[in-house]
Amino acid sequence: MAGQETGQILKYFVGICMAFLLTHECVVETIDFPETSVNIEFSNIDGQLHHRIPRSTDLFTIKMSMKIDEPFDTCLNDPSDVKYKSYAKQIQSVIEDCYQTVSPFSRGSVRVTGFRLGSIIADYEMNSTINSPANFVNANIKVAEILRSTGFLVSMVAESEQKTLSLERKWYPHQDMKLKCKCPDNVVGEMSWTVNDRVIQRNEKYTFSQDGSILTVKNVDEKDKGRYACVIKRDIPLPYIQWEDIVIEPLPNIIASKSERQFQCMDQTVVLTCCETKYDVEWIPIPPGDQVTSTDKGCTKLTHKIRSSNCSSKVFTCQLMIPELRLFSYGQSKVTIHKVKEELPCKNTFGDGKDGDILTGPCEKGEEGTITYRCTLGSWMVINRDCILQVIKDIEKKVEDLDPRDIPAVVAELSTATKNNTNEITQSPVTVQTIVGILVRITDTSQTIIIHKPVMENFLKTVDILVSDLTIKSWDSLNNDSRTDSTSIALLRAIENISDRLTDANFTINHGSIELIRTVADSYSGISNLTNSTTEILIPQISKPTPITIIVFTTLDNILPTRNTYYYSDVRINGDVVVVKVDQTIDNIYFAFDITNQSLGNPQCVFWNFNRDTWDSTGCEVKPSGHKTGKITCECSHTASFSILMSPFSFYYKVLAYMTYIGVAISMASLILCLIIEIMCKSITRNDMSYMRHVSIVNIAVSLLIANICFIIGATVAEQEQPTSVGRCSPAVFFMHFFYLALFFWMLISALLLFYRTVMVLSQMSKAKIMAIAFIVGYGAPLLIAVITVASTAGPQNYIMKQYACWLNWNDSKALLAFVIPALTIVAINLMVLIMVMLRRGIGATTQPDEKHALVVIARCVAILTPIFGLTWGFGIGTVVSLELGIHVMFALLNSLQGFFVLVFGTLLDSKIREALAGRLSLRNLTSSNRTRSTSAGPSSSSGPGFFQMMHRRSVCNISGASVLSTISSNSSIGSDTFMNS
């Protein structure tokens, strides 16, 4: 025998002997150390006392547990797993070292018996020569301290035993469950109860006996299952725990089809089927002549004979065969057969009916749910089918109250069931939705544990079938149904959430259309290995190695919605969907997506925003692709689920581009012609109003001309570079902003001038003062607004929109409002002025005759050009916030005609200008013909025009203008002119 064990025995012997020496004579008869036992015998004067010291085979086994505050790892369920062995070895080693100083402890007897959930509970046992763990308190404190120093966050050490607490063998839903704690006599202290580590408080649901040893849980259901424990808090820091995993039997679900059935009262046989897959059922009563037969999967059929001689209704009951359960509402289901004397042309086993009747019946064998029929032309036609495979329905019931420890088995079962029933699942929207619900429940339960590769692999195998091309019709049905619109989003969220629970290990899963890469590194660069995918992901250097998860889907675009997105409409996912998870803040991620459909255009890098339930581009932008063709490069500043959206109208947008360039060229040519005419006929501006009309039109034309030039420059930049360069685009945007605003402000000047001369007739202001105010308002106000816009948005580089066009930003900074608000305000003011002028009964009642014509022209310009400009830029704003083709077409047409409208309504419709222009052109023709005649008459005519000819040419417009004014003056007595009196 080992020396130490011999020493312990002798020490034990000496202790006993000392007790006898006080009153007795102690004589050692024998000391025997056989291999099977240890015997020490004593004798005294009163007789012989025999005392037997137990050997190791007779030592007491003390069961203990410790709680480690870290997420439970599913691999700790498997004693053969590397992590299980590592944890068990470290814990056993520390306990052995700490307990060896405790004399009752038997060295080498510590054994970890398993790990449980919550967070991690390690159960272990050891041998001791005494049946009390009190001697191990100090050793336990030391064990916890040492394990904490090695990374095990031990929060509690307790004496823990698994006992049978339940007072019944099984518990069924709606019963009152009773549990009893049977503590040893030497365990004394305050008692409490817990369920799944949550302390139970007395309430309507939970009650306790007077001494607290019996817990009653009223009206239990499957949610009440879990680990129940009674905890006794002792004076020593070592609580005593008894626990048991309680299972509540599943809720019975008796399926007996429709409770009310209608049949034609005639000689016929009908079959009533009652099914319950987990419990035995029976039909009562069974009338004479009727037969009952049992089928597989817990179904019982009652064949009932209807006789035309007995048309009274009959009630049948399908009930559970467990007597104590029949008292509960779920214990039975009644079916009433109504017998109708009228003729019913539609007939089947679920009932008879006439045209238009609706009937609901159970699904076929192997499915759960209902089928709805309508009686049409003498036969039952299926109008709705809500059938779910029974195997999927059974798994759904399992996950209603899923224990995290059961996740690996349930996920494997779901993967197998999905694979074996692929065709049925992919063609059934309700089954797809049910499986998504199962995956969501699994994900929610997994948030307290660690997920390993086998579990994630089975999870993704199921997802791969759900997002395959075979399910497109089912997803179309789900995404178009407002009640189930979130199904696809729930699936994406489940994928993201469960990927957060992956173990810190390096592994890859490649299955079908899904690839998962899990790695612990400080950077990542890789290309997808999926078929028909070369998507590239680059995560630059980060501060320290950290877990990185990347999941690439090539078919997830089949299910994710793109309609009614936050910024875009009528767009499509045109690449892989990539989920990126990094357990650390990162600055940027780069993606290079393959373009799935080469006919689409206008790429936009986006991520799925769960807060808005839509695709969002915040923090993502398209980068120049360089030499890569057929790819879109994205840079994003966060992790999420990424992809690219593209418009299906790339061909049409090219047509729009040509329309825009040609239209703007026509507009610019019209504006140049307008300016030439105004300069040629400037001399007709003989009064202040004529002059101000001339100045307004010239400045409107100049502003629009320069803005169009900047528009062409910006469009060229946007076409050459996506996203647009801030350095190249910003100057063009600034001048476009400034001159387009100047256009509107000069329209405002024209309206205010009209208001001033027709409403405020008693106020007089000099021409110089009017001109000063006009230029300050016409150019000063736009300049101020443009500068403030740049100053307020230049810092975060949100001044321009960068995608699609070179224009003011809308998505990020709303800088576009700096153009929208002033422009719409001016349109509103101009329309109000026109209304006020019309209420004054037109122009002319208080106006000098020589100003009347100019005011009429101004009024016409304001009345026509203001709505045109307002409508044009209303569509212009629409092009920024929408990709609708019609909006872009209308803007392209109206924008290209702005210059033409200025030429026509601002210049050519002015009768004075037309007359002056006609006179000028006819004089030139006359001069040309005279020169020809002079040349043919003799050499003296070959010299240039004389002084008087030159003067005559210069004064044509003045003469024409004067004649027109005299004509208007002579007609001024007719009455007040209106806008159309030009």
mmCIF file of C-alpha atoms in Angstrom, residues 67 146 153 161 212 286 343 363 421 503 518 523 527 609 665 727 764 781 808 826 870 932 938:
data_model
loop_
_atom_site.group_PDB
_atom_site.id
_atom_site.type_symbol
_atom_site.label_atom_id
_atom_site.label_comp_id
_atom_site.label_asym_id
_atom_site.label_seq_id
_atom_site.Cartn_x
_atom_site.Cartn_y
_atom_site.Cartn_z
ATOM 1 C CA LYS A 67 -20.424 27.672 -13.403
ATOM 2 C CA ILE A 146 -6.660 29.455 -10.303
ATOM 3 C CA LEU A 153 -14.450 32.785 -15.545
ATOM 4 C CA GLU A 161 -26.827 16.337 -7.781
ATOM 5 C CA GLY A 212 -40.755 25.360 0.259
ATOM 6 C CA ILE A 286 -69.725 3.532 -33.276
ATOM 7 C CA GLU A 343 -79.922 17.380 -54.210
ATOM 8 C CA CYS A 363 -54.518 17.870 -46.736
ATOM 9 C CA ASN A 421 -38.474 16.690 -50.037
ATOM 10 C CA THR A 503 -16.636 29.479 -33.306
ATOM 11 C CA ARG A 518 -14.620 31.829 -41.489
ATOM 12 C CA SER A 523 -6.984 41.298 -43.113
ATOM 13 C CA ILE A 527 -12.249 35.517 -54.687
ATOM 14 C CA ASN A 609 -30.795 48.331 -43.988
ATOM 15 C CA ALA A 665 -27.704 72.279 -78.177
ATOM 16 C CA GLY A 727 -12.760 67.856 -58.018
ATOM 17 C CA GLN A 764 -41.936 106.347 -58.551
ATOM 18 C CA ALA A 781 -29.022 86.445 -54.067
ATOM 19 C CA LEU A 808 -26.441 68.856 -56.068
ATOM 20 C CA ILE A 826 -40.175 82.293 -56.970
ATOM 21 C CA GLY A 870 -41.237 75.488 -62.765
ATOM 22 C CA THR A 932 -25.804 95.494 -107.359
ATOM 23 C CA GLY A 938 -20.779 102.476 -113.491
#
